[in-house]
Short mmCIF file of C-alpha atoms in Angstrom, two decimals:
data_model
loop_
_atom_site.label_atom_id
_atom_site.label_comp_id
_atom_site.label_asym_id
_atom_site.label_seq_id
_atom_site.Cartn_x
_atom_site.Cartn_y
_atom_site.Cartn_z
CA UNK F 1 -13.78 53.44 -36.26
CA UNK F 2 -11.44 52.44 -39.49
CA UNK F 3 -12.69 50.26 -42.41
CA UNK F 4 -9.81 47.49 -43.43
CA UNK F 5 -9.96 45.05 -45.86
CA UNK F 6 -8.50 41.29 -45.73
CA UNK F 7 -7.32 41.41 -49.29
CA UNK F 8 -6.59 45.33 -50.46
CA UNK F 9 -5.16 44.43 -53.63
CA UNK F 10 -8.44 43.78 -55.21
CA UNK F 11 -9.43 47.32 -55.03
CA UNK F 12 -7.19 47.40 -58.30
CA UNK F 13 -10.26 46.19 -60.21
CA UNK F 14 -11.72 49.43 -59.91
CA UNK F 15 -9.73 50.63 -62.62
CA UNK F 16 -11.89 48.49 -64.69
CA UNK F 17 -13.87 51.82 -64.16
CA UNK F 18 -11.88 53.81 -66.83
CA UNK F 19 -11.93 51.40 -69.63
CA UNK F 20 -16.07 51.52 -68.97
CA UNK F 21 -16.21 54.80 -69.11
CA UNK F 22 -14.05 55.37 -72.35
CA UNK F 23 -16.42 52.59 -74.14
CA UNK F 24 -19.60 54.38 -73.27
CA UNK F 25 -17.84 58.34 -74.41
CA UNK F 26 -17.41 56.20 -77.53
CA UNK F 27 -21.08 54.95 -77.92
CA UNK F 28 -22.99 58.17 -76.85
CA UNK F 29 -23.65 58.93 -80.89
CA UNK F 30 -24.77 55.07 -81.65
CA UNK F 31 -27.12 55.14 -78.30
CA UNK F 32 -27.86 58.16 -77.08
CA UNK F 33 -26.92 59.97 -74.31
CA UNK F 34 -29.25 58.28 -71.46
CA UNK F 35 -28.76 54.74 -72.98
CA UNK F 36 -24.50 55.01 -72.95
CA UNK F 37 -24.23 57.11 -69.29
CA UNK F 38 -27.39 54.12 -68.45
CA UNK F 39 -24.95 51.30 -69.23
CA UNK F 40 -22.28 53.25 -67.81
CA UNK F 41 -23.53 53.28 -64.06
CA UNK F 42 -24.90 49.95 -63.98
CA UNK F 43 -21.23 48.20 -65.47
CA UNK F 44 -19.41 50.71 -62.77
CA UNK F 45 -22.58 49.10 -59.95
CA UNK F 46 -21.04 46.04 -61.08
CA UNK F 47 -17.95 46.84 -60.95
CA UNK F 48 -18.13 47.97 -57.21
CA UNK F 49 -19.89 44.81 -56.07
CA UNK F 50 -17.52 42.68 -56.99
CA UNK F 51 -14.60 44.42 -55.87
CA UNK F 52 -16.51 44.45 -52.14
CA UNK F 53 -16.88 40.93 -52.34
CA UNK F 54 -13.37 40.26 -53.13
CA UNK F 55 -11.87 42.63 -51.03
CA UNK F 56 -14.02 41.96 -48.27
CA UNK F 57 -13.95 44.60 -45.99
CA UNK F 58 -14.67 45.03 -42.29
CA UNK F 59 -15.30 47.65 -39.56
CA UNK F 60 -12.89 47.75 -37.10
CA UNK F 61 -13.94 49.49 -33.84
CA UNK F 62 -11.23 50.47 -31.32
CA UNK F 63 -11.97 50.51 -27.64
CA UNK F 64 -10.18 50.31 -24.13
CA UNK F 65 -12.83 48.99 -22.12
CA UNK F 66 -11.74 44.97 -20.78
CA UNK F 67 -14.15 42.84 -19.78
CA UNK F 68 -12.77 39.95 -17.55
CA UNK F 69 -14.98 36.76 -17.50
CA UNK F 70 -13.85 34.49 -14.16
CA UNK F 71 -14.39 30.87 -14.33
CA UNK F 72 -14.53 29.36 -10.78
CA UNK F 73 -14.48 25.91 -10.31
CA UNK F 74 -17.28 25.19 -7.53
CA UNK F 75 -17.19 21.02 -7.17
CA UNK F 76 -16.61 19.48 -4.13
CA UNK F 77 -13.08 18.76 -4.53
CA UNK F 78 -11.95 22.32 -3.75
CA UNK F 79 -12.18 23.31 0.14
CA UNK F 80 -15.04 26.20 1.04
CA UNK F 81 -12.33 27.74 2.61
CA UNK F 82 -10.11 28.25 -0.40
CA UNK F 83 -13.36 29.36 -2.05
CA UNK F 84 -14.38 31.93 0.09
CA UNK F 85 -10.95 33.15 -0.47
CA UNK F 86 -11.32 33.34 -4.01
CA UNK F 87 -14.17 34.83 -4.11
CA UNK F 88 -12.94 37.10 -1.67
CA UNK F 89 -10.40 38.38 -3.95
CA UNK F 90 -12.27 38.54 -7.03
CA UNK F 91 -14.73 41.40 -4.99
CA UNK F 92 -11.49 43.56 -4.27
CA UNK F 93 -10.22 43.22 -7.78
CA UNK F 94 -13.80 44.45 -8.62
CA UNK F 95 -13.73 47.34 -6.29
CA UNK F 96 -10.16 48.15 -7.61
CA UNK F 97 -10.91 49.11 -11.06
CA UNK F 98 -9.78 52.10 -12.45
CA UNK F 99 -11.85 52.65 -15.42
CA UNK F 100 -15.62 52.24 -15.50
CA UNK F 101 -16.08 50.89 -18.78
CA UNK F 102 -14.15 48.30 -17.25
CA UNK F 103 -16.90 44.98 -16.32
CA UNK F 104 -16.65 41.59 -14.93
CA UNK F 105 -18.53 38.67 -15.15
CA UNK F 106 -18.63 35.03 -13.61
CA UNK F 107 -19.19 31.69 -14.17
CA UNK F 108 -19.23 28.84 -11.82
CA UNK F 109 -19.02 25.36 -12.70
CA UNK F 110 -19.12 21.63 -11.42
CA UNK F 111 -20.91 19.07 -13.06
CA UNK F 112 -23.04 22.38 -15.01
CA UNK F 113 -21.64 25.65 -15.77
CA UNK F 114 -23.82 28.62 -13.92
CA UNK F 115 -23.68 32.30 -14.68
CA UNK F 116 -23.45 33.69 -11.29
CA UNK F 117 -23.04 37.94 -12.26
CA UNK F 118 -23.30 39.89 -15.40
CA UNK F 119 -22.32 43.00 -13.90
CA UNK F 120 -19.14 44.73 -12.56
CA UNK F 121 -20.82 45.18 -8.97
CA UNK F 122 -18.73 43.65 -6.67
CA UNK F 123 -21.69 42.74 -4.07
CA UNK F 124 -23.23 40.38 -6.58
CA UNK F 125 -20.02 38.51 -7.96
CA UNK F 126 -21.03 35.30 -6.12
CA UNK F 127 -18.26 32.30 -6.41
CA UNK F 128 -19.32 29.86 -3.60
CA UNK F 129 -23.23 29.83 -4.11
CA UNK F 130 -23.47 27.04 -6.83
CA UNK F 131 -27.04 25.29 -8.00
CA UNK F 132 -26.19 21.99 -9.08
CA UNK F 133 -24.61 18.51 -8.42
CA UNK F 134 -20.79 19.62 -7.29
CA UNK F 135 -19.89 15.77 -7.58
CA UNK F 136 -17.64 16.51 -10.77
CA UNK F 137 -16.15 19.46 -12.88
CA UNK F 138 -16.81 20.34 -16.50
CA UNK F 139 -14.06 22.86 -17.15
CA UNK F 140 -14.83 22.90 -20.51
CA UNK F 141 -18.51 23.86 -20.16
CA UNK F 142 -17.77 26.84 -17.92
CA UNK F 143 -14.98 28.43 -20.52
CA UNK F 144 -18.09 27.81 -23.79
CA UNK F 145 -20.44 29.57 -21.26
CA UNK F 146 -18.01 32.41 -20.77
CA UNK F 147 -17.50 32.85 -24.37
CA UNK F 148 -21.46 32.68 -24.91
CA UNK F 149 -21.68 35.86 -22.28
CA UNK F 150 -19.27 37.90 -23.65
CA UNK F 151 -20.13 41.32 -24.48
CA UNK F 152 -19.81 42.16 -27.96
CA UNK F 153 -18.53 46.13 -27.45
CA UNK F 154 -15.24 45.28 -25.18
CA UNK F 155 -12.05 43.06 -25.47
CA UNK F 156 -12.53 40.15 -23.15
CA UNK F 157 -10.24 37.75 -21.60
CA UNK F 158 -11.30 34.60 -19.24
CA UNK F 159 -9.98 34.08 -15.66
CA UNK F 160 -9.83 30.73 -14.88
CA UNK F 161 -9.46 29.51 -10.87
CA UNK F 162 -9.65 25.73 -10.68
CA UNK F 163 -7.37 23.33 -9.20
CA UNK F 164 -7.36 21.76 -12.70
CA UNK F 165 -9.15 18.19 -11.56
CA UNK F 166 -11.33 17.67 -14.44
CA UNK F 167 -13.97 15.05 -15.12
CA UNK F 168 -15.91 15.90 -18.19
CA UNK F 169 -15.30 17.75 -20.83
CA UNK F 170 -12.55 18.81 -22.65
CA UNK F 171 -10.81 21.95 -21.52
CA UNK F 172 -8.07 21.60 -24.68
CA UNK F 173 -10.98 21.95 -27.44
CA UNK F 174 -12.70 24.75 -25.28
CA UNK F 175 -9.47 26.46 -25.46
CA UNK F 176 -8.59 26.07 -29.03
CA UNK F 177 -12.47 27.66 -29.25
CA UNK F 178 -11.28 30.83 -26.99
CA UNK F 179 -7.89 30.82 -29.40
CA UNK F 180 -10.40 31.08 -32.31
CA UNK F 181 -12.54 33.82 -30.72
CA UNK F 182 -9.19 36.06 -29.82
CA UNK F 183 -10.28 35.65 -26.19
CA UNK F 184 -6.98 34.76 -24.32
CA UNK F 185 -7.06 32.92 -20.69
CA UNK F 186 -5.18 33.24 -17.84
CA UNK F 187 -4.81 30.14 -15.08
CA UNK F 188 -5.01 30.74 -11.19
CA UNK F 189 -3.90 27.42 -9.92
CA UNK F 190 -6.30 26.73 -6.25
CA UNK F 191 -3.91 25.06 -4.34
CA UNK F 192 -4.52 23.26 -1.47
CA UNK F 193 -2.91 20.31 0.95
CA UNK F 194 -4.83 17.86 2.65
CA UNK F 195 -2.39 16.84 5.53
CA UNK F 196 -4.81 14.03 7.19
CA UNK F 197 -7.04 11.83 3.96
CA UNK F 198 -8.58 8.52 4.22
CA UNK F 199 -10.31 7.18 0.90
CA UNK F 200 -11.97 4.07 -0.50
CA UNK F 201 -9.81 3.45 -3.81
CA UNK F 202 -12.06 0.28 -4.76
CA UNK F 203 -14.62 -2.14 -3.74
CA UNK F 204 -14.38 -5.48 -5.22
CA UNK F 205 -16.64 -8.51 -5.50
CA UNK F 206 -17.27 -11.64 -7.92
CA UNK F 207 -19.24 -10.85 -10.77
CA UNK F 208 -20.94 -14.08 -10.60
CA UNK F 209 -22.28 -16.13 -7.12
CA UNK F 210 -25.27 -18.37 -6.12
CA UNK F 211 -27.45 -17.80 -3.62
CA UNK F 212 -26.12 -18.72 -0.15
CA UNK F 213 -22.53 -18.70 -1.67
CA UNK F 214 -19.92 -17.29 0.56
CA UNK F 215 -17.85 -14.22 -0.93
CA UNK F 216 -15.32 -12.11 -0.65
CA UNK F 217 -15.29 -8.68 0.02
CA UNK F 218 -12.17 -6.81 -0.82
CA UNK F 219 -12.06 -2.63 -0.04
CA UNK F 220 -8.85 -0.87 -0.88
CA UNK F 221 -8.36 2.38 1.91
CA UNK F 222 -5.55 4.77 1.06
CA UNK F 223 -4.63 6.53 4.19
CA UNK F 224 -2.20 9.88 4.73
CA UNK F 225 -1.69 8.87 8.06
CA UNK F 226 -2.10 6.00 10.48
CA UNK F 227 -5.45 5.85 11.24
CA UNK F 228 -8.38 3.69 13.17
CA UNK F 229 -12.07 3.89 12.42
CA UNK F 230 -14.99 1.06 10.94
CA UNK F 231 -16.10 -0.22 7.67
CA UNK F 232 -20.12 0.14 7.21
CA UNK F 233 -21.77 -2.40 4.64
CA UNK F 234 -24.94 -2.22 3.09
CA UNK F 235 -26.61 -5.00 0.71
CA UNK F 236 -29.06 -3.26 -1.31
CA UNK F 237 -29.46 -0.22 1.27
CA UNK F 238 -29.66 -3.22 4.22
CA UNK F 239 -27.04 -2.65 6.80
CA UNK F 240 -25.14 -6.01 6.80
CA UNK F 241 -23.74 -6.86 10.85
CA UNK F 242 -19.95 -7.51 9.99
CA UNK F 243 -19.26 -8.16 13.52
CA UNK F 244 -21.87 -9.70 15.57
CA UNK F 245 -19.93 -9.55 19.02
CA UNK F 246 -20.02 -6.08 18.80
CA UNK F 247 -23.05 -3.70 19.39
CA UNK F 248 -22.49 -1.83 16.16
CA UNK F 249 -22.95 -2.97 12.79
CA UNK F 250 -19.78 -1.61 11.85
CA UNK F 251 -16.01 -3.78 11.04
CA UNK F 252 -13.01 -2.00 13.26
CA UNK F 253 -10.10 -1.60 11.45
CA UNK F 254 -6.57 0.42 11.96
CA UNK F 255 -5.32 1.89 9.18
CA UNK F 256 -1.40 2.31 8.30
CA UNK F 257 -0.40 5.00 5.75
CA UNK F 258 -0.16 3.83 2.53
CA UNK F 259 -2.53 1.14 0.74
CA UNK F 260 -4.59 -1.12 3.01
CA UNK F 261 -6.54 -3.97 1.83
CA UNK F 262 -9.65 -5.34 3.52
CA UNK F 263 -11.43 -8.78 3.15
CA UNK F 264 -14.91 -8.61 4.33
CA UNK F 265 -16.37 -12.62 3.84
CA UNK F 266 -20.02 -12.46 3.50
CA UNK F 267 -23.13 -14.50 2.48
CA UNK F 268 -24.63 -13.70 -0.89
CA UNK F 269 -28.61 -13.80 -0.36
CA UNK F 270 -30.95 -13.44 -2.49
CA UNK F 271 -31.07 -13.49 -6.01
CA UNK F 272 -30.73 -11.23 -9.07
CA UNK F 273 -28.27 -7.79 -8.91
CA UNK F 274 -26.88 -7.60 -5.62
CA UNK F 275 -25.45 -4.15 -4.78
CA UNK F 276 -22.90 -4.20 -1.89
CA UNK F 277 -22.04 -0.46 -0.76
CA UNK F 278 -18.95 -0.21 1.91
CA UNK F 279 -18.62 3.38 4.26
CA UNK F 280 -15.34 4.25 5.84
CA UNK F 281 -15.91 6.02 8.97
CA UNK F 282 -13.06 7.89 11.11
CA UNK F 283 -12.69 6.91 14.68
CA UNK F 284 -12.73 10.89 15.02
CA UNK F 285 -13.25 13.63 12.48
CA UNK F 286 -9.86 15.28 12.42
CA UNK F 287 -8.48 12.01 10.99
CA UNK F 288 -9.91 12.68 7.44
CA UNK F 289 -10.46 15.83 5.38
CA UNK F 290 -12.85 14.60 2.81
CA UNK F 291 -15.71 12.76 3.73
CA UNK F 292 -17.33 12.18 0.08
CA UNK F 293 -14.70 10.11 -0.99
CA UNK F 294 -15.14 7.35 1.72
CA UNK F 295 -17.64 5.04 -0.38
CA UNK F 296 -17.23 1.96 -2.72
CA UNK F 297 -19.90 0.18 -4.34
CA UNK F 298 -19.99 -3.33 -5.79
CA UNK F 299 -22.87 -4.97 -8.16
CA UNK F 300 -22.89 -8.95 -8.16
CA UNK F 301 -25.57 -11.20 -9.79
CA UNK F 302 -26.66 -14.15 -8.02
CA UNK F 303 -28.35 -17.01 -9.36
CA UNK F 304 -30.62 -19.27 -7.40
CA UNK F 305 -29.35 -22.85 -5.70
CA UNK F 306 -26.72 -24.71 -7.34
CA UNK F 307 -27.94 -27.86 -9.72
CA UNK F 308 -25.32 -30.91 -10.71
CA UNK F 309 -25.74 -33.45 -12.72
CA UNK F 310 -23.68 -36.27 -12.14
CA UNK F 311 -23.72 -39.21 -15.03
CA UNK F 312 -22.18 -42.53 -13.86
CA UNK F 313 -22.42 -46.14 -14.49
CA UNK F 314 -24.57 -48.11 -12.84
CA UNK F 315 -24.27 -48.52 -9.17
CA UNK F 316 -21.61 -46.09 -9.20
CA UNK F 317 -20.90 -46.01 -5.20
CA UNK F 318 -17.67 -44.10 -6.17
CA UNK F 319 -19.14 -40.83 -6.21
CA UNK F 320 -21.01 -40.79 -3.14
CA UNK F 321 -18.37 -38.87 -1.52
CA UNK F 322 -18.72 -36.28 -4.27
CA UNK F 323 -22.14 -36.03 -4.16
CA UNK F 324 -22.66 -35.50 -0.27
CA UNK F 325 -19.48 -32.63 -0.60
CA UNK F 326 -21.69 -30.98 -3.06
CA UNK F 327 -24.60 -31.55 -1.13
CA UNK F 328 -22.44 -29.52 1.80
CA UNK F 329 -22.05 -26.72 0.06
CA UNK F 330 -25.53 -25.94 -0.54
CA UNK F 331 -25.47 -27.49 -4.25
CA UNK F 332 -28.47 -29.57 -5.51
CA UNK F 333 -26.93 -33.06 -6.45
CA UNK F 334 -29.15 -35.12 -9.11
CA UNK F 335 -27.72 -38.85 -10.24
CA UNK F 336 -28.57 -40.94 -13.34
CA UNK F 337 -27.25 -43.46 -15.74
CA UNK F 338 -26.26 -42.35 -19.68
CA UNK F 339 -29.43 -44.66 -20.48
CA UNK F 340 -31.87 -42.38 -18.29
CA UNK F 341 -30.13 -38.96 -19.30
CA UNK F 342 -30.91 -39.71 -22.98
CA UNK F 343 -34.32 -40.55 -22.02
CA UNK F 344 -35.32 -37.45 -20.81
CA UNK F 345 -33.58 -35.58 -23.77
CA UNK F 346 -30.92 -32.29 -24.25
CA UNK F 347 -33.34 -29.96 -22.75
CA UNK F 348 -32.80 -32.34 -19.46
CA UNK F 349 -29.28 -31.47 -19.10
CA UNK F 350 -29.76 -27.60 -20.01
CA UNK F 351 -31.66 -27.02 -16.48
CA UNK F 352 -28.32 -28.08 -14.77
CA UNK F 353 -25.52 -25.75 -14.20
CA UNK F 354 -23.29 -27.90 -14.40
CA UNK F 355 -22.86 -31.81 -15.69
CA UNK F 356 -20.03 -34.38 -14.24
CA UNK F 357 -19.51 -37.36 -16.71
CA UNK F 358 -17.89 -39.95 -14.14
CA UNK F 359 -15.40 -42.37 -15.80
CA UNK F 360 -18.08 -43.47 -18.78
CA UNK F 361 -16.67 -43.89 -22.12
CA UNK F 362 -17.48 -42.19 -25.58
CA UNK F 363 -19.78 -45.45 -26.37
CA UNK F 364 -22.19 -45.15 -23.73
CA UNK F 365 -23.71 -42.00 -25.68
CA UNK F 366 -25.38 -41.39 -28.75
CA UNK F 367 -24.05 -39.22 -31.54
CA UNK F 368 -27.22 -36.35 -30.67
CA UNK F 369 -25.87 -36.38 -26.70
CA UNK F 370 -22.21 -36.05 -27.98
CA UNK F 371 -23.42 -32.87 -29.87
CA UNK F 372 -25.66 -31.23 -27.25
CA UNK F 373 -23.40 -31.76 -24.50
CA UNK F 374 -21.31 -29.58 -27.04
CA UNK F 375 -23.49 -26.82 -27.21
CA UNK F 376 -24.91 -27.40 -23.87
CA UNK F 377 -21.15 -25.86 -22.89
CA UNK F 378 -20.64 -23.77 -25.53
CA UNK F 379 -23.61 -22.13 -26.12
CA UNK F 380 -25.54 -22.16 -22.76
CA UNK F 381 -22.38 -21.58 -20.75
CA UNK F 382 -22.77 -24.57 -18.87
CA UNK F 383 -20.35 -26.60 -16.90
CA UNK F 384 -18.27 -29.49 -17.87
CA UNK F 385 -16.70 -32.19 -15.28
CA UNK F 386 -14.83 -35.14 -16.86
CA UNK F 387 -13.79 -37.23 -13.78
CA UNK F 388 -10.83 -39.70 -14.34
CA UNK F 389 -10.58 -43.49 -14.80
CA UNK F 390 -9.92 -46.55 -16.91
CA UNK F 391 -13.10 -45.58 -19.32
CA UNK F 392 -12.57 -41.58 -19.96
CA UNK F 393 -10.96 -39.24 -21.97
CA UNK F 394 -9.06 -40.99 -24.40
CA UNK F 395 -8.88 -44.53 -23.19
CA UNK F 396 -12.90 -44.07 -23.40
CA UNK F 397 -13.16 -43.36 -26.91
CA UNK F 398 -13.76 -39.54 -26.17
CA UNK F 399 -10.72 -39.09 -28.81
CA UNK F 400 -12.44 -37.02 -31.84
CA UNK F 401 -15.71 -36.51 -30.37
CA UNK F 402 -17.36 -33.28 -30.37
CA UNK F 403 -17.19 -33.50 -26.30
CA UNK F 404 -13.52 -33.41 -26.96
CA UNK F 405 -14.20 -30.04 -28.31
CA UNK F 406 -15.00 -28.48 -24.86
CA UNK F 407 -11.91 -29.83 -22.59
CA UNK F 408 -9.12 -27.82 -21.26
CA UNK F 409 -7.18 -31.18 -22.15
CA UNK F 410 -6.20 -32.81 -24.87
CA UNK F 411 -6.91 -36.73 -25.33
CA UNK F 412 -4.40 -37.43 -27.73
CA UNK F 413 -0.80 -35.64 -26.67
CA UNK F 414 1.90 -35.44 -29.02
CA UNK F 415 4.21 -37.94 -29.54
CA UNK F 416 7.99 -36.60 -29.31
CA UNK F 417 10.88 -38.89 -29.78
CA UNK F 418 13.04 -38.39 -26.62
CA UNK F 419 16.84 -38.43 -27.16
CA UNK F 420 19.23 -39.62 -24.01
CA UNK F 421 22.18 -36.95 -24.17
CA UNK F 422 24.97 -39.11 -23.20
CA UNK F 423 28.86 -39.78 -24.45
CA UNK F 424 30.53 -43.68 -24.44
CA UNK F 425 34.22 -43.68 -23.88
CA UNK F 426 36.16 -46.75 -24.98
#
């Protein structure tokens, strides 16, 4: 055990001591012996304390023993096999050791770190019996747990086995905290190769669809290898029959290596938050490795029936052929005159999703219609159809409106002198 100090050079204030001592020879007649030696000790007590302080100085204890803290990355995305292995090799290095002082400790880790031994016994170092969700891998949170256990009368060092996939966490500031703590750690790459792998990169839908709306379904499958299998859906945990001449429920598809992109149309029932879950499944086992990585999921929010308005002059027959293809798609179809849609007031309009204003100029509305139908689109998110004709957009007086406002258009283009590029030769 040897005492060292971080700053030896104050330890020259003790010489403080002499000039003390020298005043207090001097004062003995004026104060008396017990006053003058009195003053004496407590200036040198003084003295000493503050030279402690400054020099601040620290025990240093000096010992062989190592203790070797192995972080083992348990989640899912590491074969068993390769575990076992690992684990495997981390009991013979434990059996191997030459000095007893010598002790090893583990950690295992996925979405939690776990302390899985304390002791250098190599029938309890445990690497492949992790408690816990395995779905992900905290890297960082098993190297702070390692530093937490580490026992304060050896060196230590951290072992790290992981195929270096993190999720959470951030392994860099855990290590800059093992830098600060003097505990170095050394990297065991887990390699592996998965020859034959079949995954679901993505599931995508329409954020947005109304009830009995058609949609589109589109899976991206990443494939090794050509492959063959079927595509499972689910609609809010209801098995969904992609292929009704079939017995199964299931879509058959061949996959070719590389990217494959599948377009499943279905019906959007019901209403609210519709979650659409797809499941890859291999025609036989040995065509794909990893079988946790074969789902994509999909939320869309559907909204009940369809409502149009459709404004139009009086006796309008020329949107009858609108109407009824609206009407086909499933879309509730109301029709009324400006007259009768001022009548009933803004609030009318807001129960719509959508309003078509059918060739009727800027005139046939009031200045309070002209402003809700502004806010009806820009602050309910409502729809906006201006159909074509002799009395819309500009030619209707919409020029300058607040209407106007809300169009993808504008009603009054620029004017730009065109020049001819030509020569005349004489």
């Amino acid at each position: 055990m040897n005492v060292t100090f971080e700053h030896p050079l104050a330890l020259a204030i003790l010489a403080l001591a002499l000039p003390f001592w020298w005043m207090s020879w001097r004062s003995v007649p004026v104060l008396g012996r017990w006053k003058a030696w009195g003053g004496l000790a407590l200036r040198i007590l003084v003295l000493l304390c503050l030279t402690v302080a400054v020099a601040r100085p620290s025990i240093v204890r000096e010992t062989d023993a190592m203790s070797v803290l192995v972080v083992a990355d348990s989640s899912d995305s590491i074969p068993l096999a390769l575990r076992t292995q690992a684990e495997k090799a981390v009991r013979e290095a434990v059996a191997r050791k030459e000095r007893p002082e010598d002790r090893m400790g583990a950690v295992t880790v996925a979405r939690d770190a776990v302390i899985a031994a304390m002791t250098a016994n190599a029938g309890e170092v445990t690497l492949t019996g992790h408690v816990g969700d395995m779905q992900a891998t905290d890297l960082a949170a098993g190297v702070r747990m390692a530093l937490a256990t580490q026992p304060g009368d050896t060196t230590a060092r951290i072992l790290l086995l992981s195929d270096g996939n993190q999720t959470a966490g951030s392994l860099e500031d855990a290590a800059a905290l093992a830098k600060a703590a003097g505990v170095p750690i050394d990297v065991v790459p887990l390699e592996y190769q998965h020859n034959n792998e079949v995954l679901i990169e993505s599931l995508r839908a329409p954020t947005r669809a109304r009830e009995g709306q058609s949609i589109d379904l589109r899976i991206s499958i990443r494939s090794q290898r050509p492959a063959s299998g079927r595509i499972l859906l689910w609609q809010n945990d209801e098995p969904i029959d992609l292929d009704a001449a079939s017995d199964g429920l299931g879509y058959a598809v061949e996959l070719q290596p590389g990217a494959n992109l599948v377009t499943l149309p279905v019906v959007a029932d019901g209403s609210g938050a519709q979650r659409f879950r797809a499941v890859f499944e291999p025609t036989e086992s040995a065509m794909d490795s990893v079988q946790q990585n074969n789902t994509g999921a999909a939320v869309v929010f559907v909204g009940g029936t369809g409502r149009v308005l459709i404004i139009e002059p009086g006796g309008g027959a020329e949107c009858n052929a609108l109407a009824t293809a609206l009407r086909d798609g499933k879309i509730e179809v109301e029709r009324a005159q400006p007259e009768t849609v001022m009548g009933r007031g803004l609030a009318f309009i807001a129960g719509f999703d959508a309003v078509i204003i059918a060739n009727l100029p800027r005139w046939s509305f009031d200045n309070e219609f002209d402003r809700g139908l502004h806010s009806y689109v820009h602050d309910l998110g409502g729809g906006l159809v201006m159909l074509g004709g002799p009395e819309s957009f500009g030619a209707g007086g919409w020029l300058g409106s607040e209407t106007e406002k809300t169009l993808p258009v504008k009603l009054d283009p620029p004017q730009t002198r065109q020049i001819l590029r030509g020569a005349l030769a004489m």
